[in-house]
Amino acid sequence: MVKRTSHRDADCPVARPLDAIGDWWSLLIVRDAFDGLRRFGEFQKSLGLAKNILSARLKNLVSHGILDTVPASDGSAYQEYVLTGKGRGLFPLLVALRQWGEDHFFQPDESHVTLLDRGTGLPVRRLELRSQDGRLLEPEDTVVKRLPPSEKGDG
Amino acid sequence: MVKRTSHRDADCPVARPLDAIGDWWSLLIVRDAFDGLRRFGEFQKSLGLAKNILSARLKNLVSHGILDTVPASDGSAYQEYVLTGKGRGLFPLLVALRQWGEDHFFQPDESHVTLLDRGTGLPVRRLELRSQDGRLLEPEDTVVKRLPPSEKGDG
DNA sequence: GAGATATGGTTTTAATATGAAACCACATGG
DNA sequence: CCATGTGGTTTCATATTAAAACCATATCTC
């Protein structure tokens, strides 16, 4: 149904999640779930995608533990789709995507929605990468490495 | 070549970027670009994808201003692909994806690479969303809203 | 300078995924 | 019992992807 990761990248933490959310719709479904949508029909109306595709994406998200199906809520025999802890963990990624989108995909005069702090009504801070001691890190300031196996518990 | 965003979501800053990076490979190409890869052959070797697909993805990334083609570097008649400012802006998104992947797609005993502060060799901090005044924000603490049109320049 | 090899693609063709629409099952309302 | 709404699945046409073959240019060898 969805492409399997089958190349040498399979042990990269960037590549592996793409089976779960690497397609066009899945992230939008998750975004809608963060906005409180729960029902099949709500997602379909919001996204305007074909029902079979939505069905497949929801199944895939559930199978990856990003959404969970819960029985009722309004007493009907239907089920609802809610974010799991793993799904909620996608919040920073969605914010990063949103901020990048705001920065680079809108004309200066083009209005769009933005993310606000509910308490103050002010825009949220920009996401930024920092070191343990708080320095702002640019891409050049980082390396990806296999950590030396930590010796906790077996020394 | 690549799917066009054509539904009502087109003015959402989460949805619009998906034309550019919403497919399986593009983010991995960008990740490799952050790792310093520049040549067609380098990307192909690293990712193991078909040449026609790589060609299409590179074209799409270039057409979206994420990569730029520069003439030489080793004097050969070929071109290289380098990140633009817009492309570099994807760094937080990649870090978010990486952190989420590390958290949820590996067994506790399964080793994988991680992102380190080049200076200290320590892991980087976790990405987190904060308010203007520095409070940590959970999804529930935020709203998406169309900002009231700022009056700068015409009051 | 003719032939072998490497790089950087494009073209061709088959497999796969996507999307629209029709269909189905169940429940609710009259 | 008939009509309607929700939540899907099935069917089928089309679009995307992928593998492999092909091509152009450049370099390397003799």
Coordinates of C-alpha atoms (C1' of nucleotides) in Angstrom, one line a residue:
Chain A
M1 CA 0.0 0.0 0.0
V2 CA 2.7 2.4 1.0
K3 CA 6.3 2.3 -0.2
R4 CA 8.6 0.3 2.0
T5 CA 12.0 1.6 2.9
S6 CA 14.3 -0.9 1.5
H7 CA 17.5 0.8 0.7
R8 CA 20.7 1.3 2.7
D9 CA 19.2 4.3 4.4
A10 CA 17.0 2.2 6.5
D11 CA 18.9 2.9 9.7
C12 CA 18.9 6.7 9.3
P13 CA 16.5 8.4 11.7
V14 CA 15.5 10.8 8.9
A15 CA 14.7 8.1 6.4
R16 CA 12.9 5.6 8.5
P17 CA 9.9 7.7 9.5
L18 CA 9.1 8.4 5.8
D19 CA 7.3 5.1 5.6
A20 CA 4.8 6.5 8.1
I21 CA 4.5 10.2 7.1
G22 CA 6.5 10.5 3.9
D23 CA 3.6 10.9 1.6
W24 CA 1.6 13.9 0.6
W25 CA -1.5 13.4 2.7
S26 CA -0.4 11.9 6.0
L27 CA 1.1 15.0 7.5
L28 CA -2.0 17.0 6.6
I29 CA -4.1 14.4 8.3
V30 CA -1.9 14.7 11.4
R31 CA -2.2 18.5 11.2
D32 CA -5.9 18.2 11.2
A33 CA -5.8 15.8 14.1
F34 CA -3.9 18.5 16.0
D35 CA -6.7 20.9 15.1
G36 CA -9.1 18.5 16.8
L37 CA -10.5 16.6 13.9
R38 CA -11.4 13.0 14.7
R39 CA -13.9 11.6 12.3
F40 CA -13.4 10.1 8.9
G41 CA -15.9 12.5 7.5
E42 CA -14.2 15.5 9.1
F43 CA -10.9 14.6 7.6
Q44 CA -12.4 14.0 4.2
K45 CA -14.3 17.3 4.2
S46 CA -11.2 19.2 5.4
L47 CA -8.8 17.7 3.0
G48 CA -11.0 16.9 0.0
L49 CA -9.2 13.7 -0.8
A50 CA -10.8 10.5 -2.1
K51 CA -12.3 8.2 0.5
N52 CA -10.2 5.2 -0.5
I53 CA -7.1 7.2 -0.1
L54 CA -8.1 8.6 3.2
S55 CA -9.0 5.1 4.3
A56 CA -5.5 3.9 3.3
R57 CA -3.7 6.7 5.0
L58 CA -5.6 6.4 8.2
K59 CA -4.9 2.7 8.3
N60 CA -1.2 3.4 7.7
L61 CA -1.1 6.0 10.4
V62 CA -2.8 3.7 12.8
S63 CA -0.5 0.8 11.9
H64 CA 2.5 3.0 12.6
G65 CA 1.1 4.0 16.0
I66 CA 0.6 7.6 15.1
L67 CA -3.2 7.6 15.3
D68 CA -5.3 5.3 17.4
T69 CA -8.9 4.3 16.8
V70 CA -11.3 4.8 19.8
P71 CA -14.8 3.5 19.8
A72 CA -17.4 6.2 20.1
S73 CA -17.7 9.7 21.6
D74 CA -21.2 10.5 20.5
G75 CA -22.5 7.0 21.2
S76 CA -22.7 6.0 17.5
A77 CA -21.3 2.8 16.3
Y78 CA -18.5 4.5 14.5
Q79 CA -14.9 5.1 15.5
E80 CA -12.7 8.1 15.8
Y81 CA -9.1 8.7 15.1
V82 CA -7.0 10.3 17.8
L83 CA -3.3 11.1 18.1
T84 CA -1.1 8.8 20.1
G85 CA 1.9 10.0 22.1
K86 CA 4.0 9.2 19.1
G87 CA 1.6 11.2 16.9
R88 CA 1.8 14.2 19.3
G89 CA 5.5 14.0 19.0
L90 CA 5.1 15.3 15.4
F91 CA 4.2 18.7 16.8
P92 CA 7.7 20.3 16.4
L93 CA 8.0 18.8 12.9
L94 CA 4.7 20.4 11.9
V95 CA 5.7 23.7 13.4
A96 CA 9.0 23.6 11.5
L97 CA 7.2 22.9 8.3
R98 CA 4.7 25.7 9.0
Q99 CA 7.4 28.2 9.7
W100 CA 9.4 27.3 6.6
G101 CA 6.2 27.5 4.6
E102 CA 5.4 30.9 6.0
D103 CA 8.9 32.1 5.2
H104 CA 9.2 30.9 1.7
F105 CA 5.9 30.1 0.1
F106 CA 3.9 33.3 0.4
Q107 CA 4.3 36.7 -1.2
P108 CA 4.9 39.5 1.2
D109 CA 1.4 40.9 0.6
E110 CA -0.2 37.5 0.8
S111 CA -2.1 36.8 4.0
H112 CA -2.0 33.4 5.6
V113 CA -2.7 31.8 9.0
T114 CA 0.0 31.5 11.5
L115 CA 0.6 29.8 14.9
L116 CA -0.2 31.8 18.0
D117 CA 0.4 31.4 21.7
R118 CA -3.2 30.8 22.9
G119 CA -2.5 32.6 26.1
T120 CA -1.2 35.8 24.8
G121 CA -2.3 35.8 21.2
L122 CA 1.2 36.5 20.1
P123 CA 3.0 34.5 17.4
V124 CA 5.1 31.7 18.8
R125 CA 8.9 31.8 18.8
R126 CA 10.8 30.5 15.9
L127 CA 12.1 27.0 16.2
E128 CA 15.9 26.9 16.5
L129 CA 18.5 24.3 17.2
R130 CA 20.7 24.9 20.3
S131 CA 23.6 23.1 21.9
Q132 CA 23.4 21.7 25.4
D133 CA 24.9 24.9 26.7
G134 CA 22.5 27.0 24.8
R135 CA 24.4 28.2 21.7
L136 CA 22.4 28.6 18.5
L137 CA 23.6 25.9 16.1
E138 CA 23.8 26.3 12.3
P139 CA 24.0 23.3 10.1
E140 CA 27.7 23.7 9.9
D141 CA 28.0 23.5 13.6
T142 CA 26.7 19.9 13.7
V143 CA 27.8 16.4 12.7
V144 CA 25.8 13.2 12.5
K145 CA 27.6 10.4 14.2
R146 CA 26.9 7.0 15.6
L147 CA 27.2 7.6 19.3
P148 CA 29.8 5.6 21.1
P149 CA 27.8 2.8 22.8
S150 CA 26.8 4.2 26.2
E151 CA 28.0 2.0 29.0
K152 CA 25.0 2.6 31.2
G153 CA 24.0 -0.6 33.0
D154 CA 26.7 -2.9 31.9
G155 CA 30.0 -1.5 33.2
Chain B
M1 CA 5.6 15.9 -12.9
V2 CA 4.9 16.4 -9.3
K3 CA 1.4 16.7 -7.8
R4 CA 0.1 20.2 -7.7
T5 CA -1.7 21.5 -4.6
S6 CA -5.1 22.2 -5.8
H7 CA -7.5 21.8 -2.9
R8 CA -8.8 24.3 -0.4
D9 CA -5.7 23.9 1.7
A10 CA -3.6 25.8 -0.7
D11 CA -3.2 28.8 1.6
C12 CA -2.1 26.8 4.6
P13 CA 1.6 27.1 5.3
V14 CA 1.8 23.5 6.2
A15 CA 0.2 22.3 2.9
R16 CA 1.8 24.6 0.4
P17 CA 5.4 23.4 0.9
L18 CA 4.4 19.8 0.2
D19 CA 4.6 20.4 -3.6
A20 CA 8.3 21.0 -3.1
I21 CA 9.3 18.4 -0.4
G22 CA 6.2 16.3 0.1
D23 CA 7.5 13.2 -1.6
W24 CA 9.5 10.4 -0.3
W25 CA 12.9 11.3 -1.8
S26 CA 13.2 15.1 -1.7
L27 CA 13.8 15.4 1.9
L28 CA 16.5 12.7 1.7
I29 CA 18.2 14.6 -1.1
V30 CA 18.1 17.7 1.1
R31 CA 19.5 15.8 4.0
D32 CA 22.4 14.6 1.8
A33 CA 22.9 18.1 0.6
F34 CA 23.3 19.2 4.2
D35 CA 25.9 16.4 4.5
G36 CA 27.9 18.1 1.8
L37 CA 26.8 16.0 -1.2
R38 CA 26.7 18.0 -4.4
R39 CA 27.0 15.8 -7.5
F40 CA 24.3 13.8 -9.3
G41 CA 26.4 10.6 -8.8
E42 CA 26.9 11.2 -5.1
F43 CA 23.2 11.5 -4.5
Q44 CA 22.5 8.5 -6.6
K45 CA 25.0 6.4 -4.8
S46 CA 23.9 7.6 -1.4
L47 CA 20.2 7.1 -2.0
G48 CA 20.1 4.2 -4.4
L49 CA 17.2 5.6 -6.4
A50 CA 16.7 5.4 -10.1
K51 CA 18.5 8.0 -12.2
N52 CA 15.3 9.3 -13.8
I53 CA 13.7 9.8 -10.5
L54 CA 16.7 11.6 -9.1
S55 CA 16.8 13.7 -12.1
A56 CA 13.1 14.7 -11.7
R57 CA 13.5 15.4 -8.0
L58 CA 16.5 17.5 -8.5
K59 CA 14.7 19.5 -11.2
N60 CA 11.8 20.0 -8.8
L61 CA 13.9 21.1 -5.9
V62 CA 15.7 23.5 -8.2
S63 CA 12.5 24.8 -9.6
H64 CA 11.3 25.5 -6.1
G65 CA 14.4 27.3 -5.2
I66 CA 15.6 24.8 -2.7
L67 CA 18.7 23.7 -4.6
D68 CA 20.6 25.7 -7.1
T69 CA 22.9 24.5 -9.9
V70 CA 26.4 25.8 -10.0
P71 CA 28.7 25.3 -12.9
A72 CA 31.8 23.4 -12.0
S73 CA 34.0 23.1 -8.9
D74 CA 36.5 20.5 -10.2
G75 CA 36.6 22.1 -13.7
S76 CA 34.6 19.5 -15.4
A77 CA 31.7 20.5 -17.7
Y78 CA 29.2 19.2 -15.1
Q79 CA 27.1 21.0 -12.6
E80 CA 26.6 20.6 -8.9
Y81 CA 23.6 21.1 -6.7
V82 CA 23.9 23.3 -3.7
L83 CA 21.4 24.4 -1.1
T84 CA 20.0 27.9 -1.4
G85 CA 19.0 30.0 1.6
K86 CA 15.5 28.6 1.3
G87 CA 16.9 25.1 1.3
R88 CA 19.0 25.8 4.3
G89 CA 15.9 26.9 6.0
L90 CA 14.8 23.3 6.1
F91 CA 17.4 22.5 8.7
P92 CA 15.0 22.7 11.7
L93 CA 12.5 20.5 9.9
L94 CA 15.1 17.9 9.2
V95 CA 16.2 18.0 12.8
A96 CA 12.6 17.7 13.9
L97 CA 12.2 14.7 11.7
R98 CA 15.4 13.2 12.9
Q99 CA 14.5 13.6 16.6
W100 CA 11.1 12.1 16.1
G101 CA 12.6 9.2 14.2
E102 CA 15.2 8.6 16.9
D103 CA 12.4 8.6 19.5
H104 CA 9.9 6.4 17.9
F105 CA 11.5 4.2 15.1
F106 CA 14.3 2.4 16.9
Q107 CA 14.3 -0.3 19.5
P108 CA 16.1 0.7 22.7
D109 CA 19.0 -1.6 21.9
E110 CA 19.1 -0.5 18.3
S111 CA 22.0 1.7 17.4
H112 CA 21.6 4.7 15.1
V113 CA 23.3 7.9 14.2
T114 CA 22.4 11.1 16.0
L115 CA 23.1 14.8 15.7
L116 CA 26.0 16.2 17.6
D117 CA 27.3 19.6 18.4
R118 CA 30.5 19.7 16.4
G119 CA 32.2 21.8 19.0
T120 CA 31.6 19.7 22.0
G121 CA 30.7 16.4 20.6
L122 CA 27.6 16.4 22.7
P123 CA 24.1 15.7 21.4
V124 CA 22.2 18.8 20.4
R125 CA 19.2 20.0 22.4
R126 CA 15.8 18.8 21.7
L127 CA 13.7 21.1 19.5
E128 CA 10.9 22.7 21.4
L129 CA 8.3 25.3 20.8
R130 CA 8.3 28.3 23.1
S131 CA 6.2 31.5 23.4
Q132 CA 7.7 34.9 23.0
D133 CA 8.2 35.1 26.7
G134 CA 9.9 31.7 26.8
R135 CA 7.3 29.4 28.1
L136 CA 7.3 25.8 26.7
L137 CA 4.3 25.4 24.4
E138 CA 2.3 22.2 24.0
P139 CA 0.0 21.7 21.0
E140 CA -3.0 22.7 23.3
D141 CA -1.3 26.0 24.1
T142 CA -1.5 27.2 20.5
V143 CA -4.0 28.3 17.9
V144 CA -3.7 28.8 14.2
K145 CA -5.2 32.1 13.2
R146 CA -5.1 34.6 10.4
L147 CA -3.2 37.5 11.9
P148 CA -5.1 40.7 12.0
P149 CA -3.6 42.7 9.1
S150 CA -0.7 44.5 10.5
E151 CA -1.0 48.3 10.0
K152 CA 2.6 48.9 9.4
G153 CA 3.1 51.5 6.7
D154 CA -0.4 52.5 6.1
G155 CA -1.8 53.8 9.4
Chain C
dG1 C1' 43.0 9.4 -32.9
dA2 C1' 40.2 4.8 -32.1
dG3 C1' 38.4 2.3 -28.5
dA4 C1' 37.3 1.6 -23.4
dT5 C1' 35.4 3.6 -19.4
dA6 C1' 33.0 7.1 -16.2
dT7 C1' 29.7 10.8 -15.5
dG8 C1' 25.3 12.7 -16.1
dG9 C1' 21.6 12.4 -17.7
dT10 C1' 16.9 11.0 -21.1
dT11 C1' 13.8 7.6 -23.1
dT12 C1' 11.3 3.5 -23.0
dT13 C1' 8.4 0.4 -20.8
dA14 C1' 6.3 -2.2 -17.0
dA15 C1' 4.7 -2.1 -12.3
dT16 C1' 2.5 0.5 -8.8
dA17 C1' -0.1 4.1 -6.6
dT18 C1' -3.6 7.5 -7.0
dG19 C1' -8.2 9.3 -7.6
dA20 C1' -13.1 9.5 -9.0
dA21 C1' -17.1 7.2 -8.8
dA22 C1' -20.0 3.5 -7.9
dC23 C1' -21.2 0.4 -4.6
dC24 C1' -22.2 -1.6 0.1
dA25 C1' -23.4 -2.0 5.2
dC26 C1' -25.3 -0.1 9.0
dA27 C1' -27.9 3.1 11.6
dT28 C1' -31.4 6.9 12.0
dG29 C1' -35.7 9.2 10.9
dG30 C1' -40.1 9.5 9.1
Chain D
dC1 C1' -40.9 0.3 4.5
dC2 C1' -38.4 4.0 2.2
dA3 C1' -35.1 7.9 2.3
dT4 C1' -30.9 9.8 4.1
dG5 C1' -26.2 10.2 6.4
dT6 C1' -21.9 8.1 7.8
dG7 C1' -18.0 5.2 7.0
dG8 C1' -16.1 2.8 4.4
dT9 C1' -14.6 -0.9 0.1
dT10 C1' -14.4 -2.1 -4.8
dT11 C1' -13.7 -1.1 -9.5
dC12 C1' -11.5 1.0 -13.1
dA13 C1' -9.0 4.7 -15.6
dT14 C1' -5.0 7.5 -15.1
dA15 C1' -0.7 9.2 -13.3
dT16 C1' 3.6 8.3 -10.9
dT17 C1' 7.5 5.4 -10.1
dA18 C1' 11.1 2.4 -11.1
dA19 C1' 14.3 -0.5 -13.8
dA20 C1' 16.8 -0.8 -17.6
dA21 C1' 18.4 0.6 -21.9
dC22 C1' 20.1 4.2 -24.4
dC23 C1' 22.7 8.5 -25.4
dA24 C1' 26.1 12.4 -25.2
dT25 C1' 30.2 14.2 -23.5
dA26 C1' 34.6 13.8 -21.4
dT27 C1' 38.7 11.4 -19.9
dC28 C1' 42.1 7.6 -20.2
dT29 C1' 44.8 4.2 -22.9
dC30 C1' 47.4 3.0 -26.3

